[in-house]
CSV table of C-alpha atoms and ligand atoms in Angstrom, one decimal:
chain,number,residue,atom,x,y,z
A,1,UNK,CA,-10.4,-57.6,3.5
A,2,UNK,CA,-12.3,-58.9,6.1
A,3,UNK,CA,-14.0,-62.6,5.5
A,4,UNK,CA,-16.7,-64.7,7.5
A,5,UNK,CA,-14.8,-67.6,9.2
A,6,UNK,CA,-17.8,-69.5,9.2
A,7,UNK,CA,-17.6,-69.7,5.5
A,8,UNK,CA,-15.9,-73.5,4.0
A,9,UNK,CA,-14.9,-71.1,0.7
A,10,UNK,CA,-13.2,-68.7,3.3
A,11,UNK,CA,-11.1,-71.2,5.4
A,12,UNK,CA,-10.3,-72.8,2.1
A,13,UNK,CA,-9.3,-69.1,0.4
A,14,UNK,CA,-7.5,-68.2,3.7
A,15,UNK,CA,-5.2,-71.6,4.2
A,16,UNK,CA,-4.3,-71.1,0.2
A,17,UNK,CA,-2.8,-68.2,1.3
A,18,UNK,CA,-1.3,-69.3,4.2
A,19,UNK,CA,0.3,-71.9,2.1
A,20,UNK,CA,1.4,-69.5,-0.6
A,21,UNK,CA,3.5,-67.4,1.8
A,22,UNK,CA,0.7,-64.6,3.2
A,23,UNK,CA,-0.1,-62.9,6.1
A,24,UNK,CA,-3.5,-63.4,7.4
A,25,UNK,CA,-5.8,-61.9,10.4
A,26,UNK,CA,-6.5,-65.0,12.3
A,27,UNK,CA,-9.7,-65.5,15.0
A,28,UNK,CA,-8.7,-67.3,18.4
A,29,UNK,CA,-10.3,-67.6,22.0
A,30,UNK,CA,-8.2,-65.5,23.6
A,31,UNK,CA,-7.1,-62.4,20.6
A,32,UNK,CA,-6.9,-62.4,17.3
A,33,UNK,CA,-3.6,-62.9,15.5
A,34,UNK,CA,-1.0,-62.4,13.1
A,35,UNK,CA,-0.6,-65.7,11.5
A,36,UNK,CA,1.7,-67.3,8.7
A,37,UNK,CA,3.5,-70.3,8.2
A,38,UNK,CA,5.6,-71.3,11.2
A,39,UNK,CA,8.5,-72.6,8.7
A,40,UNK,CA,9.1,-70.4,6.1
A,41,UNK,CA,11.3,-67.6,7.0
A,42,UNK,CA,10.3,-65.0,4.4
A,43,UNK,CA,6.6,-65.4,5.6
A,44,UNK,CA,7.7,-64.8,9.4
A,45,UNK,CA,10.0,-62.1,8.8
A,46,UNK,CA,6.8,-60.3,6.9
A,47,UNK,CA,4.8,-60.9,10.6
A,48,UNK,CA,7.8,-58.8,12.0
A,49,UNK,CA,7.2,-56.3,9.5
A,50,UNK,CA,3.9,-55.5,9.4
A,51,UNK,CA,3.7,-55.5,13.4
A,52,UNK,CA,6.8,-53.5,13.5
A,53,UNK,CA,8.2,-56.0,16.8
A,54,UNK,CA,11.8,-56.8,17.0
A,55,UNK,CA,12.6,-60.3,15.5
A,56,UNK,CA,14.7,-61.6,18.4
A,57,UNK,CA,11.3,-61.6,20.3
A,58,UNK,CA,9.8,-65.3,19.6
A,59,UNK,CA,6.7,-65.8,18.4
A,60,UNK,CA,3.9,-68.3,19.3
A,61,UNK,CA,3.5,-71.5,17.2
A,62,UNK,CA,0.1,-72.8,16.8
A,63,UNK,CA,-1.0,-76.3,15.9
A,64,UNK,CA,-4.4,-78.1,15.0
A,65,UNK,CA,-3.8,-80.6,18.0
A,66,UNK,CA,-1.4,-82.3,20.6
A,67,UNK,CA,-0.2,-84.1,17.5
A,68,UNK,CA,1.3,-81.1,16.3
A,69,UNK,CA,4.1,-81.0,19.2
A,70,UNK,CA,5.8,-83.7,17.8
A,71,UNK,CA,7.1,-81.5,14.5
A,72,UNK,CA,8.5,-78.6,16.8
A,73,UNK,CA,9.3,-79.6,19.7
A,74,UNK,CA,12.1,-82.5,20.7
A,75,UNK,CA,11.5,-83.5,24.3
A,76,UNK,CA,7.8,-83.2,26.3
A,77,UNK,CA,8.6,-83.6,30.0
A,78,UNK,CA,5.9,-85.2,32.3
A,79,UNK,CA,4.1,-82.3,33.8
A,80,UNK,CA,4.0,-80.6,30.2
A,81,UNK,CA,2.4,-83.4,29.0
A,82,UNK,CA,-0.6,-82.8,31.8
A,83,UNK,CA,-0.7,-79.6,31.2
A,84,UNK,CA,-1.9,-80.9,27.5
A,85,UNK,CA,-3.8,-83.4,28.6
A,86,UNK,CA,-6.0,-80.8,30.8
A,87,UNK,CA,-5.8,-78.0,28.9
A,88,UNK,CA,-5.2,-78.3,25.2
A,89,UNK,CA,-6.8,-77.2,22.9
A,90,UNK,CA,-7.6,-73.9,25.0
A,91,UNK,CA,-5.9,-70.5,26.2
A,92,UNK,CA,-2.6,-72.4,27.6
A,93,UNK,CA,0.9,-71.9,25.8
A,94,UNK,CA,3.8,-74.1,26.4
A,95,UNK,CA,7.6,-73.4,26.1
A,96,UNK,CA,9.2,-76.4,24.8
A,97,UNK,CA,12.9,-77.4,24.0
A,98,UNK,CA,13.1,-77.0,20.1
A,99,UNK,CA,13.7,-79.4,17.6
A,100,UNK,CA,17.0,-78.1,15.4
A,101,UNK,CA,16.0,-76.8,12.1
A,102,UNK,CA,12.0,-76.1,12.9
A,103,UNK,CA,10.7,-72.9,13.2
A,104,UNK,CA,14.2,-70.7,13.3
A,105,UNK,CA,12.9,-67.6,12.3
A,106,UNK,CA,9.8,-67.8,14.3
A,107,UNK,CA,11.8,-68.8,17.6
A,108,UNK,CA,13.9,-65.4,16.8
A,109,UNK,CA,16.8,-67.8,17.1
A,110,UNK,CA,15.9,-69.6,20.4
A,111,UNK,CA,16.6,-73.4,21.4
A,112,UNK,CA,12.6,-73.4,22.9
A,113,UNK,CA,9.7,-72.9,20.8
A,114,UNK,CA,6.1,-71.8,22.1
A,115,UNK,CA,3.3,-73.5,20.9
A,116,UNK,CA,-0.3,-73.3,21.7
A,117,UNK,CA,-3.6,-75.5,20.4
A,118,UNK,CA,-6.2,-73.0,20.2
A,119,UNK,CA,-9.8,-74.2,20.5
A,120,UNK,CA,-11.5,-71.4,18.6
A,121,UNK,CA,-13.8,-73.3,16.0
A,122,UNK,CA,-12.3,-70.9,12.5
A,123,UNK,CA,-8.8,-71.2,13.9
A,124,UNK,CA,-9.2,-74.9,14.6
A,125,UNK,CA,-10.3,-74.9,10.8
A,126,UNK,CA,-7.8,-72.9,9.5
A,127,UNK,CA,-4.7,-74.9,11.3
A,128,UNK,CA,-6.4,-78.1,9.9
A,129,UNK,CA,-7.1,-76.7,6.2
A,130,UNK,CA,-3.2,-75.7,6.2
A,131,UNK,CA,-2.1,-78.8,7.2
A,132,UNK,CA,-4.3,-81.1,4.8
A,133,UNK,CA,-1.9,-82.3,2.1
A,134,UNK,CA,-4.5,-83.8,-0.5
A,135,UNK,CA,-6.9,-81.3,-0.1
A,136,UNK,CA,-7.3,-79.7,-3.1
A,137,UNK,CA,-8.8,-76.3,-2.5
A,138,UNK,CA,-6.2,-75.5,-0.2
A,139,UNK,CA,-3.2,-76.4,-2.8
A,140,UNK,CA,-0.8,-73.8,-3.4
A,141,UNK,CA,2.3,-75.2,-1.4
A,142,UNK,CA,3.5,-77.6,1.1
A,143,UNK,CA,1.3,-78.7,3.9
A,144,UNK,CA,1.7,-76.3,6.9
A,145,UNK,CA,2.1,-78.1,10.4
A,146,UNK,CA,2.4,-74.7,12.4
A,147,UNK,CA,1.5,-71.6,12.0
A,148,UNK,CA,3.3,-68.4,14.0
A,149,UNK,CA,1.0,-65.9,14.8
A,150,UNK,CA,1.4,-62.7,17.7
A,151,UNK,CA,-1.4,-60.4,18.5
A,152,UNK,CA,-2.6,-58.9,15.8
A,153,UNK,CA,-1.3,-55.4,17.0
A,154,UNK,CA,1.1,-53.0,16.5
A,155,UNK,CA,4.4,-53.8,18.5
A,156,UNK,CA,3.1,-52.5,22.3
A,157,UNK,CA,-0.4,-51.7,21.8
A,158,UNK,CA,-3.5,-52.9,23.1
A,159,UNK,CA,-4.3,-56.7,21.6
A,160,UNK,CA,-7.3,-57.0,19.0
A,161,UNK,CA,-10.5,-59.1,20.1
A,162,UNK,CA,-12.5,-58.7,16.7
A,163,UNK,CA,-11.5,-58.2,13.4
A,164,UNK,CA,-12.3,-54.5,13.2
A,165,UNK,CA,-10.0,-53.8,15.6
A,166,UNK,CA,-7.4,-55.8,13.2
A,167,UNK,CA,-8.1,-53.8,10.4
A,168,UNK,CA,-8.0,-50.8,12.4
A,169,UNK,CA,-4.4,-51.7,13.7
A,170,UNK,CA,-2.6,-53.3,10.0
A,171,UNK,CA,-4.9,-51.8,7.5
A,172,UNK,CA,-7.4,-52.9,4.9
A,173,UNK,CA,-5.1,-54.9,2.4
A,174,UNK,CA,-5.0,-57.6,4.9
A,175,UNK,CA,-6.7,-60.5,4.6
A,176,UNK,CA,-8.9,-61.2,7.9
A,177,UNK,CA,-11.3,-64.6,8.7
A,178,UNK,CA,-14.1,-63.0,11.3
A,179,UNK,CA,-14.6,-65.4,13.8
A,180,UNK,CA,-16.6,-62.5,16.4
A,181,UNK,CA,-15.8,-61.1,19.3
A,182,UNK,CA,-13.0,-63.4,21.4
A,183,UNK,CA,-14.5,-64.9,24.3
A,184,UNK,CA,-11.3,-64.9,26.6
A,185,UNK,CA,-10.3,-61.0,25.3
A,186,UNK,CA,-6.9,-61.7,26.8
A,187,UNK,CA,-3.8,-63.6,25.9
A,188,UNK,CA,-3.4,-67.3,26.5
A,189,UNK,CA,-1.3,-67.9,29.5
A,190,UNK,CA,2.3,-68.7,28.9
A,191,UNK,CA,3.5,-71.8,30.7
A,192,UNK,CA,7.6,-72.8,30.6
A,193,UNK,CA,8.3,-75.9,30.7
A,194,UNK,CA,12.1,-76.2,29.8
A,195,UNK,CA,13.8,-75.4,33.7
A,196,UNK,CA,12.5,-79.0,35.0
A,197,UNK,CA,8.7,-77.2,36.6
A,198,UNK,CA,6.3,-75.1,35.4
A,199,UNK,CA,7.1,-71.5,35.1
A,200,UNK,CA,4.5,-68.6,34.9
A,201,UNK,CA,5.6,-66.6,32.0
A,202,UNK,CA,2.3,-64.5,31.8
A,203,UNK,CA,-1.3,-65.2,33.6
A,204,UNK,CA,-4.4,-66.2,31.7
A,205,UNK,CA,-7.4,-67.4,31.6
A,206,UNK,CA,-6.1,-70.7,32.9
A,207,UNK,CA,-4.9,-69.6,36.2
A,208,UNK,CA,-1.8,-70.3,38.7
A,209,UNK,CA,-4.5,-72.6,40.6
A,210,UNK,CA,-5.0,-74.1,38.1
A,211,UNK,CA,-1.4,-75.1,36.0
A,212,UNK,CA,-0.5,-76.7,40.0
A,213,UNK,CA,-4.1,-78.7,40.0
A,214,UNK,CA,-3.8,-80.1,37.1
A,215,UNK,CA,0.5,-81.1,37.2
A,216,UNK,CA,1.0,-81.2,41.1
A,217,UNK,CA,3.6,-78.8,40.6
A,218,UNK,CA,3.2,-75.2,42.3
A,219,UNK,CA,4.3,-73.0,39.3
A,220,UNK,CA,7.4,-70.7,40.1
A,221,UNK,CA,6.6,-67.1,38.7
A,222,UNK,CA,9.4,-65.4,36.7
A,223,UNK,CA,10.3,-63.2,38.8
A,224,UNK,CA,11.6,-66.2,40.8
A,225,UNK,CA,14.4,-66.6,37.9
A,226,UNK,CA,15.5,-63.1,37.4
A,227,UNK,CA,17.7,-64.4,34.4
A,228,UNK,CA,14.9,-64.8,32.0
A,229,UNK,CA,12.8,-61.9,32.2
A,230,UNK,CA,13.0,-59.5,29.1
A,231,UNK,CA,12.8,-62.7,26.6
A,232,UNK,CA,8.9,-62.5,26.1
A,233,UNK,CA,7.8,-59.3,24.5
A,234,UNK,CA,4.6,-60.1,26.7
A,235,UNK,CA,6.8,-59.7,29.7
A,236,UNK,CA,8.3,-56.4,28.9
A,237,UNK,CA,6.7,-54.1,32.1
A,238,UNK,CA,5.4,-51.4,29.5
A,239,UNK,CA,3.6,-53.0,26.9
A,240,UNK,CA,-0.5,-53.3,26.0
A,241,UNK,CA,-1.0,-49.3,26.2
A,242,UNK,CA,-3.8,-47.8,24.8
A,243,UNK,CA,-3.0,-43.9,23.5
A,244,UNK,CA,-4.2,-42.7,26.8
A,245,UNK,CA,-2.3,-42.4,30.3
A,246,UNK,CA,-3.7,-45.2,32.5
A,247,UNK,CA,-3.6,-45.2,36.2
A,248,UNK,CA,-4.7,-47.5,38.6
A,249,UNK,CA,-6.6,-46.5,41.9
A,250,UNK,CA,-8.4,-48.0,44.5
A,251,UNK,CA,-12.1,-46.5,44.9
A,252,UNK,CA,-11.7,-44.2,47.5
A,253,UNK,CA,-8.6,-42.6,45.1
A,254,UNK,CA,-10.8,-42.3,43.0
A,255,UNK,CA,-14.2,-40.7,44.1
A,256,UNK,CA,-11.2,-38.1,45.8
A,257,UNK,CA,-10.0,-37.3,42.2
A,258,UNK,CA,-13.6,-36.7,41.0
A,259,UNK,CA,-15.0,-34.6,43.4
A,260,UNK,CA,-11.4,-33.0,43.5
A,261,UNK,CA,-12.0,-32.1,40.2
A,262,UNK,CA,-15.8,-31.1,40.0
A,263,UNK,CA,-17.3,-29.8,36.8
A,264,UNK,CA,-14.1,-29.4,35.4
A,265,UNK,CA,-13.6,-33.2,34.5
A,266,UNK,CA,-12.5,-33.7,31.0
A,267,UNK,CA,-10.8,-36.0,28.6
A,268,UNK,CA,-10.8,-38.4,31.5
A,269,UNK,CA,-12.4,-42.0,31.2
A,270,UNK,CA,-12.8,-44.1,34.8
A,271,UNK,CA,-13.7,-47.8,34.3
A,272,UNK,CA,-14.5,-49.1,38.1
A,273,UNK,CA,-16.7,-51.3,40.1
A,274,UNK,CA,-17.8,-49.2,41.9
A,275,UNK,CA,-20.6,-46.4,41.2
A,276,UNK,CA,-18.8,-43.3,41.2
A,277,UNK,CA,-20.6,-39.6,41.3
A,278,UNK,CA,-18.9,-36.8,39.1
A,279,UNK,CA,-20.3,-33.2,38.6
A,280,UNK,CA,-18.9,-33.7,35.1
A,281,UNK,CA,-21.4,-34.2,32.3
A,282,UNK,CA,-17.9,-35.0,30.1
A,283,UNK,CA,-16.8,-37.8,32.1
A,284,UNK,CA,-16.6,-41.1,30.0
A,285,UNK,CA,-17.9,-43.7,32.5
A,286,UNK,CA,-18.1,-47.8,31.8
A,287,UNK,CA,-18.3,-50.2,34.5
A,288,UNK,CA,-16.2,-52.8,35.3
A,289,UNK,CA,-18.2,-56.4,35.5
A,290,UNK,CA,-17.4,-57.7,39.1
A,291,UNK,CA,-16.2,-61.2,37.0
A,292,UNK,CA,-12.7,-61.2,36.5
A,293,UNK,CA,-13.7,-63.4,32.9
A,294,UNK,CA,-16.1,-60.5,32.1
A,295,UNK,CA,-14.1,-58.1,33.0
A,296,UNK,CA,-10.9,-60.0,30.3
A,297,UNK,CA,-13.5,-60.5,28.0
A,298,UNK,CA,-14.3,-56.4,27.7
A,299,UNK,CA,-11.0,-55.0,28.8
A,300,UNK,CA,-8.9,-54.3,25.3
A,301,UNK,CA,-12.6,-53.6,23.5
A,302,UNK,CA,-12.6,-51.2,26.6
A,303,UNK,CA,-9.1,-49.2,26.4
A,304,UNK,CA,-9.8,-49.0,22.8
A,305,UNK,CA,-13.2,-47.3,23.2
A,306,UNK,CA,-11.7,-45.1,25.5
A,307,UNK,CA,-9.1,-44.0,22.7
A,308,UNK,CA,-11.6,-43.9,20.2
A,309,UNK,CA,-13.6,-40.9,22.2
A,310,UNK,CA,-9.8,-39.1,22.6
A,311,UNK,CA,-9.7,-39.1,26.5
A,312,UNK,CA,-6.2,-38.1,28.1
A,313,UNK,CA,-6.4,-39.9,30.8
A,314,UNK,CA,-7.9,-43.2,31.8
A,315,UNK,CA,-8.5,-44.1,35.8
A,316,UNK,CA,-9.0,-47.6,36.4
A,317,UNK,CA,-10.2,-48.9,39.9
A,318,UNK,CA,-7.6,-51.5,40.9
A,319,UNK,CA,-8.5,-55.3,40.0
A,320,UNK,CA,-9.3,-57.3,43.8
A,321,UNK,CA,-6.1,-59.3,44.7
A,322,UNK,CA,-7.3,-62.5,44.6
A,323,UNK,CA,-6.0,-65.5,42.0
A,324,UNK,CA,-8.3,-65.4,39.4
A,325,UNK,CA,-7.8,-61.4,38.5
A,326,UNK,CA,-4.1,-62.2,37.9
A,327,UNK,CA,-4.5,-61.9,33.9
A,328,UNK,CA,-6.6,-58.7,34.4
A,329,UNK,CA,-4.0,-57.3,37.0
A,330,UNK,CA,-1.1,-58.4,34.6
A,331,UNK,CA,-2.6,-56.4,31.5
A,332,UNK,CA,-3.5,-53.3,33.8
A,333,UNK,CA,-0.2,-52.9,35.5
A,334,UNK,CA,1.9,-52.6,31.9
A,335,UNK,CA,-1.0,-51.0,30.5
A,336,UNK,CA,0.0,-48.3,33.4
A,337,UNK,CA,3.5,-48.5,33.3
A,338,UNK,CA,3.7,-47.2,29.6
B,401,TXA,O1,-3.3,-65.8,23.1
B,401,TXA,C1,-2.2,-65.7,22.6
B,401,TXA,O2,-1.2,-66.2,23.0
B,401,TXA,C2,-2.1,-64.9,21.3
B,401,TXA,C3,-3.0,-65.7,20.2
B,401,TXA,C4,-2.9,-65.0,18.9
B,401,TXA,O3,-2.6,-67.0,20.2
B,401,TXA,N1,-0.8,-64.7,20.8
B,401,TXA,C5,0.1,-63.9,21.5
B,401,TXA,O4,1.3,-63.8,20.9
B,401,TXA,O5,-0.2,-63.3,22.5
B,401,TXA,P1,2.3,-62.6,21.2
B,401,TXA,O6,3.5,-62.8,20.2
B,401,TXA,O7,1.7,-61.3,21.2
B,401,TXA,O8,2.9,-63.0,22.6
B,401,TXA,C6,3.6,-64.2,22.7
B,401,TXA,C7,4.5,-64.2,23.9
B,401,TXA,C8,5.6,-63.2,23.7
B,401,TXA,O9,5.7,-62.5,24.9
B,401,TXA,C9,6.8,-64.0,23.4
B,401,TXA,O10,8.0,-63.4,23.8
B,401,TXA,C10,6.5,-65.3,24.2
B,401,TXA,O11,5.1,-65.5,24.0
B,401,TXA,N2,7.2,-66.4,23.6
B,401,TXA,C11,7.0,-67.0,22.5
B,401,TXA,N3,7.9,-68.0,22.3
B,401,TXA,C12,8.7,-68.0,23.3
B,401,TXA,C13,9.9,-68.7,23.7
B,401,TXA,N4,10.4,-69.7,23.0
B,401,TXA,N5,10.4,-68.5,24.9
B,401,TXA,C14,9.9,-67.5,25.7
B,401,TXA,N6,8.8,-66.7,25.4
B,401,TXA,C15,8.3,-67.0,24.2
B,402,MG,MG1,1.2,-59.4,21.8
């Protein structure tokens, strides 16, 4: 059931249920998500369920502020705390050491805990209805200070960035606020902060440049600590596949394949920047913005629409090298490796 998130009786209906134990299709700036309360086990384990992902594999704890940090996490260090300062509440998540006895299930078990202050105006109501112990429309069971929410998708597939495409992934039953298209359109970034400096864990919106402007810290990337890499989900190298085969090219590879392939062209979509000239009258074309932000805004909406018209195949011009594509580069490279 999908409801307006602009509505007060909606936020109110949708943090009862939150309180009571529920699952619930959650609007944020970056994709929608899977939420439910952060501390009760049964209503995490149902998140793990219902997306069909491993529960060793930690999920992301959101709060209403910088406030919230204090209930999950027990130590802040210096650089985490500018990382706050600059970025919170916005696309940025933070690894933190764990307080014992918060958020086990959520953590799948680990001494960190991710948490994230997203500045989406229905989630910032939503984490603040759920956490408003005297309110009375929102009764139904103890405040909640976090709430854990993935991607909205099914373990692997492409991320959700409106609340169709929620429906469309879990089904009908589940409850949904509609807070409109996302306006990032891909995940936060994930920032460690428990190895003593900053660690990339996956780009964003808020980019490498960025994380070292606003701490002073140049932030290692995680393939600089081979030890930790399969413990994000996010981080696995095959992971936000649409049904389709994806493979990157750069434009020349690309024009090559067309003409190599003439009139004969089908079940193949090409999402480029650069005009491309097919013989094909079957070819799916879109065009890719030449804004990295427009291009992250489109790009799940994109593999999705691709799947929707039962292409094979899906070319995709390679994303320019420089900083600010990182996120779009990220998502593109697993989306090919699948
Ligand atoms: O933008 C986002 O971050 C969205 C919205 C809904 O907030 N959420 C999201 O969650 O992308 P999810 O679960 O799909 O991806 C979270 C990533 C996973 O790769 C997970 O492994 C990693 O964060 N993560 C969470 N807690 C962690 C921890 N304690 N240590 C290392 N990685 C962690
Ligand atoms: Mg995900």
């Amino acid at each position: 059931m999908i409801l307006d998130g602009n509505d007060p009786a909606a936020i109110a209906a949708a943090a009862h249920a939150v309180r009571a134990g529920a699952l619930l299709g959650l609007p944020t700036e970056t994709v929608y998500g899977l939420a439910a309360d952060a501390s009760s086990d049964a209503a995490v384990a149902q998140i793990f369920a219902a997306k069909g992902r491993p529960s060793d594999h930690p999920l992301i704890v959101h709060v209403a502020s910088a406030e919230g940090i204090a209930h999950f996490a027990s130590e802040v260090p210096d650089f985490a705390q500018k990382l706050v300062d600059a970025y919170w509440p916005g696309p940025l998540t933070l690894i933190l050491p764990r307080l014992p006895g918060v958020a086990g299930a959520a953590t799948g078990g680990q001494d960190s805990v991710g948490l994230r202050c997203p500045a989406h105006p229905v989630a910032q109501a939503l984490l603040r209805a759920c956490a408003a112990p005297g309110d009375e429309a929102t009764q139904g069971g103890p405040p909640v200070w976090g709430v854990a929410a993935p991607s909205a998708n099914r373990f692997g597939r492409v991320s959700p960035t409106t609340a169709q495409h929620v429906q469309d992934e879990l089904g009908a039953d589940l409850l949904v606020l509609d807070g409109g298209p996302c306006a990032v359109g891909i995940e936060s970034t994930i920032v460690d902060c428990t190895r003593g400096v900053p660690v990339l864990l996956r780009p964003g919106a808020v980019t490498r440049e960025q994380i070292e402007a606003a701490c002073g810290i140049k932030p290692l990337s995680k393939e600089d600590l081979p030890a930790l890499t399969p413990r994000a989900s996010g981080t696995l190298e095959a992971h936000y596949a649409p049904h389709a085969k994806v493979r990157l090219m750069d434009a020349k590879a690309l024009q090559t394949g067309l003409d190599l392939l003439g009139s004969d062209a089908a079940h193949i979509a090409v999402y480029a920047r650069v005009v491309l000239r097919s013989k094909s009258p079957r070819l799916v074309i879109r065009r890719m913005p030449d804004d990295a932000a427009a291009t992250a805004q489109q790009l799940f909406a994109v593999l999705r629409g691709f799947d929707d018209e039962r292409v094979k195949l899906i070319w995709i011009e390679t994303p320019p090298p420089s900083p600010e594509w990182e996120g779009v580069r990220d998502r593109l490279q697993r989306a090919a490796a699948a």
